[in-house]
Coordinates of C-alpha atoms and ligand atoms in Angstrom, one line a residue:
M6 CA 0.0 0.0 0.0
F7 CA 1.1 3.5 -0.7
K8 CA 1.9 5.7 2.3
K9 CA 1.4 9.3 1.3
V10 CA -1.4 10.7 -0.9
L11 CA -1.4 14.0 -2.7
V12 CA -4.9 15.3 -3.3
A13 CA -4.9 17.3 -6.5
N14 CA -8.0 19.3 -5.8
R15 CA -9.6 21.9 -3.6
G16 CA -12.9 22.6 -1.7
E17 CA -15.2 20.0 -0.1
I18 CA -14.0 17.1 -2.2
A19 CA -10.3 17.6 -1.2
I20 CA -11.4 17.5 2.4
R21 CA -13.6 14.4 1.8
I22 CA -10.6 12.6 0.3
L23 CA -8.2 13.7 3.0
R24 CA -10.6 12.3 5.6
A25 CA -10.6 8.9 3.9
C26 CA -6.8 8.9 3.9
E27 CA -6.8 9.8 7.6
E28 CA -9.0 6.9 8.4
R29 CA -6.7 4.6 6.4
G30 CA -3.7 5.9 8.3
L31 CA -2.2 7.5 5.2
K32 CA -0.1 10.7 5.2
T33 CA -1.6 13.5 3.2
V34 CA -0.4 16.4 1.0
A35 CA -2.6 19.3 -0.1
V36 CA -2.0 21.7 -3.0
F37 CA -3.3 25.2 -3.3
S38 CA -3.5 28.3 -5.5
D39 CA -3.0 31.9 -4.3
P40 CA -6.6 32.5 -3.2
D41 CA -6.7 29.1 -1.5
R42 CA -3.7 29.8 0.8
T43 CA -6.0 29.8 3.8
A44 CA -8.5 27.2 2.6
L45 CA -9.7 24.4 4.9
H46 CA -8.1 21.5 2.8
V47 CA -4.7 23.2 3.3
R48 CA -5.1 23.2 7.0
Y49 CA -6.5 19.6 7.1
A50 CA -3.6 18.0 5.3
D51 CA -0.3 17.0 6.9
E52 CA 1.6 19.2 4.4
A53 CA 0.6 21.7 1.8
Y54 CA 2.3 23.1 -1.3
H55 CA 1.7 26.2 -3.4
L56 CA 0.9 25.6 -7.1
G57 CA 0.5 29.0 -8.6
P58 CA -1.9 31.9 -9.2
A59 CA -5.7 31.7 -9.1
P60 CA -6.6 30.6 -12.7
A61 CA -6.9 26.8 -12.8
S62 CA -4.6 26.7 -15.8
D63 CA -1.9 28.1 -13.7
S64 CA -2.6 26.0 -10.6
Y65 CA -4.9 22.9 -10.3
L66 CA -4.5 22.0 -14.0
R67 CA -0.7 22.1 -14.0
I68 CA 0.3 18.5 -14.5
D69 CA 4.0 19.2 -14.5
R70 CA 3.9 21.2 -11.3
I71 CA 1.6 18.7 -9.4
I72 CA 3.9 15.8 -10.3
Q73 CA 6.9 17.8 -9.2
V74 CA 5.2 18.6 -5.9
A75 CA 4.4 14.9 -5.4
K76 CA 8.0 13.9 -5.9
E77 CA 9.3 16.7 -3.7
A78 CA 6.8 15.7 -0.9
G79 CA 7.5 12.0 -1.3
A80 CA 3.8 11.2 -2.2
D81 CA 3.4 7.8 -3.7
A82 CA -0.2 8.2 -4.8
I83 CA -2.4 11.0 -6.2
H84 CA -6.2 11.4 -5.9
P85 CA -7.6 13.8 -8.6
G86 CA -11.0 14.3 -7.0
Y87 CA -13.6 15.5 -9.6
G88 CA -13.2 18.2 -12.2
F89 CA -9.7 19.7 -13.0
L90 CA -7.5 16.7 -14.0
A91 CA -9.8 13.9 -12.9
E92 CA -10.7 12.7 -16.4
N93 CA -7.4 13.7 -18.0
A94 CA -5.8 10.5 -19.4
D95 CA -2.5 12.3 -19.9
F96 CA -2.4 13.2 -16.2
A97 CA -3.1 9.6 -15.2
Q98 CA -0.3 8.5 -17.5
A99 CA 2.1 11.1 -16.2
C100 CA 1.5 9.8 -12.6
I101 CA 2.2 6.2 -13.8
D102 CA 5.3 7.4 -15.7
A103 CA 6.5 9.1 -12.5
G104 CA 6.0 5.9 -10.5
I105 CA 3.1 7.3 -8.6
T106 CA -0.2 5.5 -8.2
F107 CA -3.1 7.3 -9.9
I108 CA -6.2 6.7 -7.7
G109 CA -8.6 6.2 -10.6
P110 CA -9.1 4.2 -13.7
P111 CA -6.3 3.3 -16.2
P112 CA -5.6 6.0 -18.9
Q113 CA -6.9 3.7 -21.6
A114 CA -10.3 3.5 -19.9
I115 CA -10.4 7.3 -19.5
R116 CA -9.6 7.6 -23.2
A117 CA -12.1 5.0 -24.3
M118 CA -15.0 6.8 -22.6
G119 CA -13.7 10.3 -23.3
D120 CA -14.3 10.0 -27.0
K121 CA -18.1 9.8 -27.1
V122 CA -18.3 8.4 -30.6
E123 CA -15.8 5.6 -29.8
A124 CA -17.6 5.0 -26.5
R125 CA -21.0 4.6 -28.4
K126 CA -19.4 2.0 -30.7
T127 CA -17.7 0.1 -27.8
M128 CA -20.9 0.1 -25.8
Q129 CA -23.0 -1.1 -28.8
A130 CA -20.5 -3.9 -29.4
A131 CA -20.8 -4.9 -25.7
G132 CA -24.6 -5.1 -25.9
V133 CA -25.2 -1.9 -23.9
P134 CA -28.3 0.0 -25.3
V135 CA -27.3 3.4 -26.7
V136 CA -29.7 6.2 -27.9
P137 CA -30.6 5.6 -31.6
G138 CA -28.2 7.7 -33.6
T139 CA -25.0 7.8 -35.6
S140 CA -21.9 5.9 -34.5
D141 CA -19.2 7.2 -36.8
D142 CA -17.9 10.6 -37.7
V143 CA -20.5 11.7 -40.2
T144 CA -20.3 14.1 -43.2
D145 CA -23.2 16.6 -43.5
A146 CA -24.9 14.6 -46.2
E147 CA -24.7 11.5 -44.0
A148 CA -26.0 13.5 -41.0
I149 CA -29.0 14.7 -43.0
A150 CA -29.8 11.2 -44.2
A151 CA -29.5 9.9 -40.7
A152 CA -31.6 12.6 -39.2
L153 CA -34.4 12.0 -41.7
E154 CA -34.3 8.3 -40.7
I155 CA -34.2 8.9 -36.9
G156 CA -36.8 11.6 -37.0
F157 CA -36.9 15.1 -35.5
P158 CA -36.2 16.6 -33.0
I159 CA -32.6 15.5 -33.2
M160 CA -29.6 16.1 -30.8
I161 CA -26.2 17.1 -32.1
K162 CA -23.4 16.3 -29.8
A163 CA -19.6 16.8 -29.9
A164 CA -17.5 13.6 -30.0
A165 CA -15.1 15.3 -27.6
G166 CA -17.8 16.8 -25.5
G167 CA -19.7 15.4 -22.6
G168 CA -21.8 16.7 -19.7
G169 CA -23.9 18.7 -22.1
K170 CA -21.1 20.7 -23.5
G171 CA -21.5 21.5 -27.2
M172 CA -24.9 20.0 -27.4
R173 CA -27.8 21.3 -29.5
I174 CA -31.3 20.3 -30.5
V175 CA -32.6 20.6 -34.0
Y176 CA -36.4 20.6 -34.7
R177 CA -36.6 20.8 -38.6
A178 CA -34.5 19.3 -41.5
D179 CA -34.2 22.9 -42.9
D180 CA -32.2 24.0 -39.8
L181 CA -29.8 21.0 -39.9
P182 CA -27.1 22.2 -42.3
R183 CA -26.6 25.5 -40.4
A184 CA -26.8 23.7 -37.0
L185 CA -24.2 21.1 -38.1
A186 CA -21.8 23.9 -39.2
S187 CA -22.1 25.9 -36.0
A188 CA -21.9 22.8 -33.8
R189 CA -18.6 21.8 -35.6
R190 CA -17.2 25.3 -35.2
E191 CA -18.1 25.4 -31.5
A192 CA -16.6 21.9 -31.0
K193 CA -13.4 22.8 -32.8
A194 CA -13.0 25.9 -30.7
A195 CA -13.9 24.2 -27.4
F196 CA -12.1 20.8 -27.8
G197 CA -9.9 21.2 -30.9
D198 CA -11.9 18.4 -32.4
D199 CA -14.9 19.1 -34.8
R200 CA -16.3 15.5 -34.9
I201 CA -20.0 15.4 -34.1
Y202 CA -22.6 12.7 -33.8
L203 CA -26.4 12.7 -33.8
E204 CA -28.9 11.2 -31.4
K205 CA -32.6 10.9 -31.2
V206 CA -34.0 13.2 -28.5
I207 CA -35.3 11.2 -25.6
S208 CA -37.9 13.5 -23.9
P209 CA -39.3 13.4 -21.3
A210 CA -36.5 11.5 -19.6
R211 CA -34.9 11.1 -16.3
H212 CA -31.2 11.1 -15.7
V213 CA -30.4 7.9 -13.8
E214 CA -26.8 6.8 -13.3
I215 CA -25.3 3.7 -11.8
Q216 CA -22.3 3.7 -9.5
V217 CA -19.8 0.9 -10.2
L218 CA -16.7 -0.3 -8.4
A219 CA -14.1 -2.5 -10.2
D220 CA -10.9 -3.9 -8.7
Q221 CA -7.7 -4.9 -10.5
H222 CA -8.6 -8.6 -10.3
G223 CA -11.6 -8.6 -12.7
N224 CA -14.3 -8.1 -10.0
V225 CA -16.9 -5.5 -10.9
I226 CA -20.0 -4.6 -8.9
H227 CA -22.6 -1.8 -8.9
L228 CA -24.0 0.1 -6.0
G229 CA -27.4 0.9 -7.4
E230 CA -28.6 4.1 -9.0
R231 CA -28.8 7.8 -8.4
E232 CA -31.5 10.0 -9.8
C233 CA -30.0 13.3 -11.0
S234 CA -32.8 14.9 -13.0
I235 CA -32.8 18.1 -11.1
Q236 CA -30.3 20.1 -13.1
R237 CA -29.9 23.7 -14.3
R238 CA -27.8 24.3 -17.4
H239 CA -26.2 20.8 -17.0
Q240 CA -25.3 21.6 -13.5
K241 CA -26.9 19.1 -11.1
L242 CA -28.6 20.7 -8.1
I243 CA -30.3 17.8 -6.3
E244 CA -29.6 14.1 -6.4
E245 CA -31.2 11.1 -4.7
S246 CA -30.8 7.4 -4.2
P247 CA -32.7 5.3 -5.0
S248 CA -34.6 6.8 -7.9
P249 CA -38.4 7.1 -7.4
A250 CA -38.7 5.6 -11.0
V251 CA -36.5 2.5 -10.5
D252 CA -37.7 -0.8 -8.9
E253 CA -35.7 -3.9 -8.0
A254 CA -36.1 -5.5 -11.4
L255 CA -35.0 -2.4 -13.3
R256 CA -32.2 -1.8 -10.9
R257 CA -30.9 -5.3 -11.6
R258 CA -31.1 -4.8 -15.4
M259 CA -29.5 -1.3 -15.4
G260 CA -26.8 -2.6 -12.9
E261 CA -25.9 -5.5 -15.1
V262 CA -25.6 -3.3 -18.1
A263 CA -23.4 -0.8 -16.2
V264 CA -21.1 -3.6 -15.1
R265 CA -20.9 -4.8 -18.7
A266 CA -20.0 -1.2 -19.8
A267 CA -17.2 -1.0 -17.3
R268 CA -15.8 -4.4 -18.3
A269 CA -15.9 -3.5 -22.0
V270 CA -13.3 -0.7 -21.4
G271 CA -11.2 -2.6 -18.8
Y272 CA -12.4 -0.2 -16.1
T273 CA -11.0 -0.2 -12.6
N274 CA -11.7 1.9 -9.5
A275 CA -15.0 3.9 -9.0
G276 CA -17.0 5.1 -12.0
T277 CA -20.5 6.1 -13.0
V278 CA -22.5 5.0 -16.0
E279 CA -25.1 7.6 -17.0
F280 CA -28.4 6.6 -18.6
L281 CA -31.5 8.4 -19.9
L282 CA -34.6 6.6 -18.6
D283 CA -37.8 7.2 -20.5
P284 CA -41.3 6.9 -19.0
D285 CA -41.8 3.4 -20.4
G286 CA -38.7 2.1 -18.5
N287 CA -36.4 2.0 -21.5
F288 CA -32.9 3.2 -20.7
Y289 CA -30.1 4.3 -22.9
F290 CA -26.4 4.7 -22.3
L291 CA -25.3 8.4 -22.4
E292 CA -21.7 8.5 -21.2
M293 CA -19.5 7.1 -18.5
N294 CA -17.9 9.4 -15.9
T295 CA -14.5 8.0 -15.2
R296 CA -14.1 9.7 -11.8
L297 CA -15.5 10.0 -8.3
Q298 CA -18.6 12.1 -8.6
V299 CA -20.0 15.1 -6.6
E300 CA -23.1 13.1 -5.7
H301 CA -21.3 9.9 -4.5
P302 CA -22.5 10.5 -0.8
V303 CA -26.1 9.5 -1.5
T304 CA -24.9 6.1 -2.7
E305 CA -22.7 5.8 0.4
M306 CA -25.7 6.7 2.7
V307 CA -28.0 3.9 1.3
T308 CA -25.3 1.2 0.7
G309 CA -23.0 1.8 3.7
V310 CA -20.0 1.6 1.4
D311 CA -17.4 4.3 1.8
I312 CA -16.6 4.9 -1.9
V313 CA -13.5 7.0 -1.4
K314 CA -11.9 4.5 1.1
E315 CA -12.7 1.8 -1.4
Q316 CA -11.0 3.8 -4.2
L317 CA -7.8 3.8 -2.1
A318 CA -8.0 0.0 -1.5
I319 CA -8.6 -0.7 -5.2
A320 CA -5.7 1.5 -6.2
A321 CA -3.5 -0.3 -3.8
G322 CA -4.4 -3.6 -5.5
R323 CA -6.8 -5.0 -3.0
R324 CA -9.8 -7.1 -3.9
L325 CA -13.3 -5.8 -3.6
R326 CA -14.7 -6.7 -0.2
W327 CA -18.2 -7.3 -1.5
K328 CA -19.9 -9.5 -4.1
Q329 CA -22.9 -8.1 -5.8
E330 CA -25.3 -10.1 -3.6
D331 CA -23.7 -8.4 -0.5
I332 CA -24.9 -5.0 -1.7
H333 CA -28.2 -3.9 -0.3
M334 CA -29.8 -0.5 -0.4
K335 CA -31.4 0.7 2.8
G336 CA -33.6 3.8 3.1
W337 CA -33.4 6.9 1.0
A338 CA -30.8 9.6 0.7
I339 CA -31.0 13.1 -0.9
E340 CA -28.3 15.6 -1.6
C341 CA -28.7 19.4 -2.1
R342 CA -25.7 21.1 -3.6
I343 CA -25.1 24.3 -1.7
T344 CA -23.8 26.9 -4.2
A345 CA -23.0 30.6 -3.7
E346 CA -25.6 31.5 -6.3
D347 CA -28.6 33.9 -5.8
P348 CA -31.8 32.0 -6.8
F349 CA -33.7 35.3 -6.7
N350 CA -31.4 36.8 -9.4
N351 CA -31.3 34.1 -12.0
F352 CA -28.8 32.0 -10.0
M353 CA -26.1 34.7 -10.3
P354 CA -22.8 33.5 -8.7
T355 CA -22.0 35.6 -5.7
G356 CA -18.7 36.0 -3.8
G357 CA -17.9 37.6 -0.4
T358 CA -16.8 36.9 3.1
V359 CA -18.6 34.3 5.2
T360 CA -19.5 36.4 8.2
Y361 CA -21.5 33.7 10.1
L362 CA -21.9 30.0 9.7
K363 CA -24.2 27.5 11.4
E364 CA -24.4 24.1 9.7
P365 CA -27.2 21.7 10.3
T366 CA -26.6 18.5 12.2
G367 CA -28.7 15.9 14.0
P368 CA -30.0 12.5 13.0
G369 CA -29.4 11.4 9.4
V370 CA -27.7 14.7 8.4
R371 CA -24.3 14.9 6.7
V372 CA -22.5 18.1 5.6
E373 CA -19.6 18.0 3.2
S374 CA -18.3 21.6 3.2
S375 CA -15.3 23.8 2.6
L376 CA -16.8 26.7 4.5
Y377 CA -15.6 28.4 7.7
E378 CA -16.4 31.7 9.3
G379 CA -14.2 34.4 7.8
M380 CA -13.6 32.5 4.6
E381 CA -13.5 34.5 1.4
V382 CA -15.7 32.9 -1.3
S383 CA -14.0 33.8 -4.6
L384 CA -15.5 33.7 -8.1
H385 CA -12.4 31.9 -9.5
Y386 CA -13.8 28.4 -9.2
D387 CA -17.1 26.4 -9.2
P388 CA -19.8 28.1 -7.1
M389 CA -20.4 24.9 -5.1
V390 CA -19.2 25.5 -1.5
A391 CA -20.8 22.6 0.3
K392 CA -23.2 19.7 0.0
L393 CA -26.0 18.8 2.4
I394 CA -26.9 15.1 2.4
V395 CA -29.7 13.5 4.4
W396 CA -30.7 9.9 5.0
G397 CA -34.2 8.7 5.9
E398 CA -35.9 5.4 6.3
T399 CA -38.3 6.4 3.5
R400 CA -38.3 9.1 0.8
A401 CA -40.9 11.1 2.7
E402 CA -38.7 11.0 5.9
A403 CA -35.7 12.1 3.8
I404 CA -37.6 15.0 2.4
L405 CA -38.9 16.1 5.8
R406 CA -35.4 15.8 7.1
M407 CA -33.9 17.8 4.2
R408 CA -36.3 20.5 4.7
R409 CA -35.6 20.6 8.5
A410 CA -31.8 20.7 7.8
L411 CA -32.1 23.4 5.2
E412 CA -34.1 25.5 7.7
E413 CA -31.3 25.0 10.2
Y414 CA -28.6 26.1 7.8
Y415 CA -27.4 29.7 8.2
I416 CA -24.6 31.1 6.0
G417 CA -24.1 34.8 6.5
G418 CA -22.3 37.3 4.2
I419 CA -22.9 35.5 0.9
K420 CA -26.1 34.7 -1.0
T421 CA -26.8 30.9 -1.4
I422 CA -29.1 28.7 -3.3
I423 CA -30.7 27.4 0.0
P424 CA -34.1 29.2 -0.5
F425 CA -34.5 27.4 -3.8
H426 CA -33.9 24.0 -2.2
I427 CA -36.5 24.8 0.5
Q428 CA -39.0 25.6 -2.2
V429 CA -38.2 22.4 -4.1
M430 CA -38.7 20.3 -0.9
N431 CA -42.1 22.0 -0.6
S432 CA -43.1 21.4 -4.2
T433 CA -45.8 18.9 -5.1
Q434 CA -44.0 17.7 -8.1
F435 CA -40.8 16.9 -6.2
I436 CA -42.6 15.3 -3.3
A437 CA -44.5 13.1 -5.7
G438 CA -41.3 12.1 -7.3
H439 CA -42.4 13.4 -10.7
L440 CA -38.9 14.4 -12.0
D441 CA -37.4 14.8 -15.4
T442 CA -34.6 16.8 -16.9
R443 CA -36.7 19.9 -17.4
F444 CA -37.9 20.2 -13.8
V445 CA -35.9 23.3 -13.0
E446 CA -36.9 25.0 -16.3
R447 CA -40.6 24.7 -15.3
F448 CA -39.9 25.6 -11.7
T449 CA -40.7 29.2 -10.7
V450 CA -38.7 30.5 -7.8
S451 CA -41.2 32.3 -5.5
H452 CA -40.1 35.5 -3.8
E453 CA -42.4 34.9 -0.9
R454 CA -42.3 32.3 1.9
P455 CA -45.1 29.9 1.3
S456 CA -48.0 30.2 3.8
D457 CA -48.7 27.1 5.9
G458 CA -52.0 26.8 4.1
R459 CA -50.2 26.5 0.8
K460 CA -47.8 24.1 2.2
V461 CA -50.6 21.9 3.5
A462 CA -52.1 21.8 0.0
A463 CA -48.8 20.9 -1.6
I464 CA -47.8 18.3 0.9
A465 CA -51.2 16.7 1.1
A466 CA -51.6 16.5 -2.6
A467 CA -48.1 15.1 -3.1
L468 CA -48.0 12.7 -0.2
I469 CA -51.4 11.3 -0.9
S470 CA -50.4 10.8 -4.5
H471 CA -47.3 9.0 -3.3
E472 CA -48.0 5.3 -3.6
R473 CA -46.6 4.3 -0.2
A474 CA -48.3 7.1 1.7
R475 CA -51.7 6.6 0.2
E476 CA -53.1 4.1 2.6
A477 CA -52.0 6.1 5.7
A478 CA -53.5 9.2 4.2
V479 CA -57.0 7.9 4.3
H480 CA -56.9 7.5 8.0
I481 CA -56.0 11.0 8.7
H482 CA -58.2 14.0 9.4
I483 CA -56.7 17.2 8.1
D484 CA -57.1 20.3 10.3
Q485 CA -55.6 23.0 8.1
T486 CA -56.2 25.8 10.5
T487 CA -54.5 24.4 13.6
R488 CA -51.7 22.2 12.4
S489 CA -48.7 23.3 10.4
A490 CA -48.2 21.5 7.1
W491 CA -44.9 19.8 8.0
K492 CA -46.1 18.7 11.5
W493 CA -49.0 17.2 9.6
A494 CA -46.7 15.5 7.1
A495 CA -44.5 14.2 9.8
R496 CA -47.5 12.7 11.5
L497 CA -48.6 11.1 8.3
E498 CA -45.1 9.7 7.9
A499 CA -45.2 8.3 11.5
L500 CA -48.6 6.7 10.9
R501 CA -47.3 5.0 7.8
R502 CA -45.0 2.8 9.8
Ligands
MV4_30 C1 -29.7 13.9 -24.2 C2 -31.0 14.3 -23.9 C3 -32.1 13.9 -24.6 N1 -31.8 13.0 -25.7 N2 -29.6 13.1 -25.2 C4 -27.3 16.5 -21.0 C5 -26.1 16.1 -20.3 C6 -25.4 15.1 -21.1 N3 -24.8 14.1 -20.3 C7 -26.5 14.6 -22.0 N4 -27.6 15.4 -21.8 C8 -28.8 15.1 -22.5 N5 -28.7 14.3 -23.5 C9 -30.6 12.6 -25.9 N6 -30.4 11.8 -27.0 C10 -31.2 15.2 -22.8 C11 -30.1 15.6 -22.1 C12 -30.3 16.6 -21.2 C13 -30.2 16.4 -19.8 C14 -29.9 15.1 -19.3 C15 -29.8 14.9 -18.0 C16 -30.1 15.9 -17.1 C17 -30.5 17.1 -17.5 C18 -30.6 17.4 -18.9 C19 -30.9 18.6 -19.3 C20 -31.0 18.9 -20.6 C21 -30.7 17.9 -21.5

């Protein structure tokens, strides 16, 4: 086993990884940019090294500098976290070339999934269902022929893209030539690669992803699904596990397919296979994220598996400690991403000094945070400053708990997205589990606090429509004038047991 881990990241995820190292008795090295000199991850690690100025290209993306720091510090492993260099095959290779363990998949697996056209082909060959579309680099004439065959609307995606980057939707054949030209131009500018492919648009659809773990001895298991349909501009805001749309049988089928996808590219370590799930229960491979994901804690909460500690064990050559049949999901977990964005002003990112901080705690509550009182939240990096994760025995209990924890959360000095999350937890559609990728588009952020009466209406409607609460609901007498909505919902939940 390696002895000293360099965490090539910042913020909450750097701390999350440092904690796992601490529990495994490993020495830790943090790296930081100018504005992160006083960051929490720097203080948490045993040692910390300066990388460079604020721009990521001068600090957290500097492969040469990070490898140099690892050598200087005597680190024998590097964890990339998410974002930055996490899915950079050249970085993974540079670690290996320097005799340092890269805590993640092999560079070939990163490459195989990084090229989305290649990935589609590999997945098709492995029997993984992909969205109907084109699987080779297409000329304009071929694209037009393919689009006519697939039918409109059609999605144009960049081969080198991913995560929604360089994606566009085309509704009419007449618009296709121009859309193809501009998509190619954009892809060329963004990725230096103008290859594109077409897919049928699956809508409405849910974004459901499967967490996989693979060791270096050929064992691959999955840890069930996460539902990530609540996104804004391809930025996930709320994730949960299990998905309200997935039952045991579908989970088994999607899980088997995800394991097959991982095997097809010789995957090791932790990864996620993303699917679109349509209302009829058909699912289609979208892409594979070859890294630890932001939303990994919801899976940890329902499976009891510490994914980051497992990543360390896998990278050290250990065998997986579980067989598929040992994995059971218990209860329900929800994550709200806490961003420094103003939901009342079109989610504008905001910076500033954190003047006051009171984080929620109590039963079933987990906070992954980079915040401290006096911290300067800068606009140089991602606006996500923390994550609030709750666990409940049922989905209703998890929602009640999330709402309680959000109400306990006080962050002074900066604007945060918390009021938006409270409104989502109060919304009929969310409570009923009616989610799809356009949820946030349709959601109107209210500038008023909802009255108890309105909450009663929303919660009653939603919980009664919720399959497992229905039978309890008929036994309850609703007194709207004397009982607050959430007390009522809590009672309903208690009666359900
Ligand atoms: C799609 C799609 C519909 N049909 N592909 C967005 C992120 C990237 N991973 C793929 N994305 C989508 N691909 C086809 N063929 C809809 C989306 C999509 C989406 C997916 C998941 C969550 C939110 C989304 C918001 C807009 C579009």
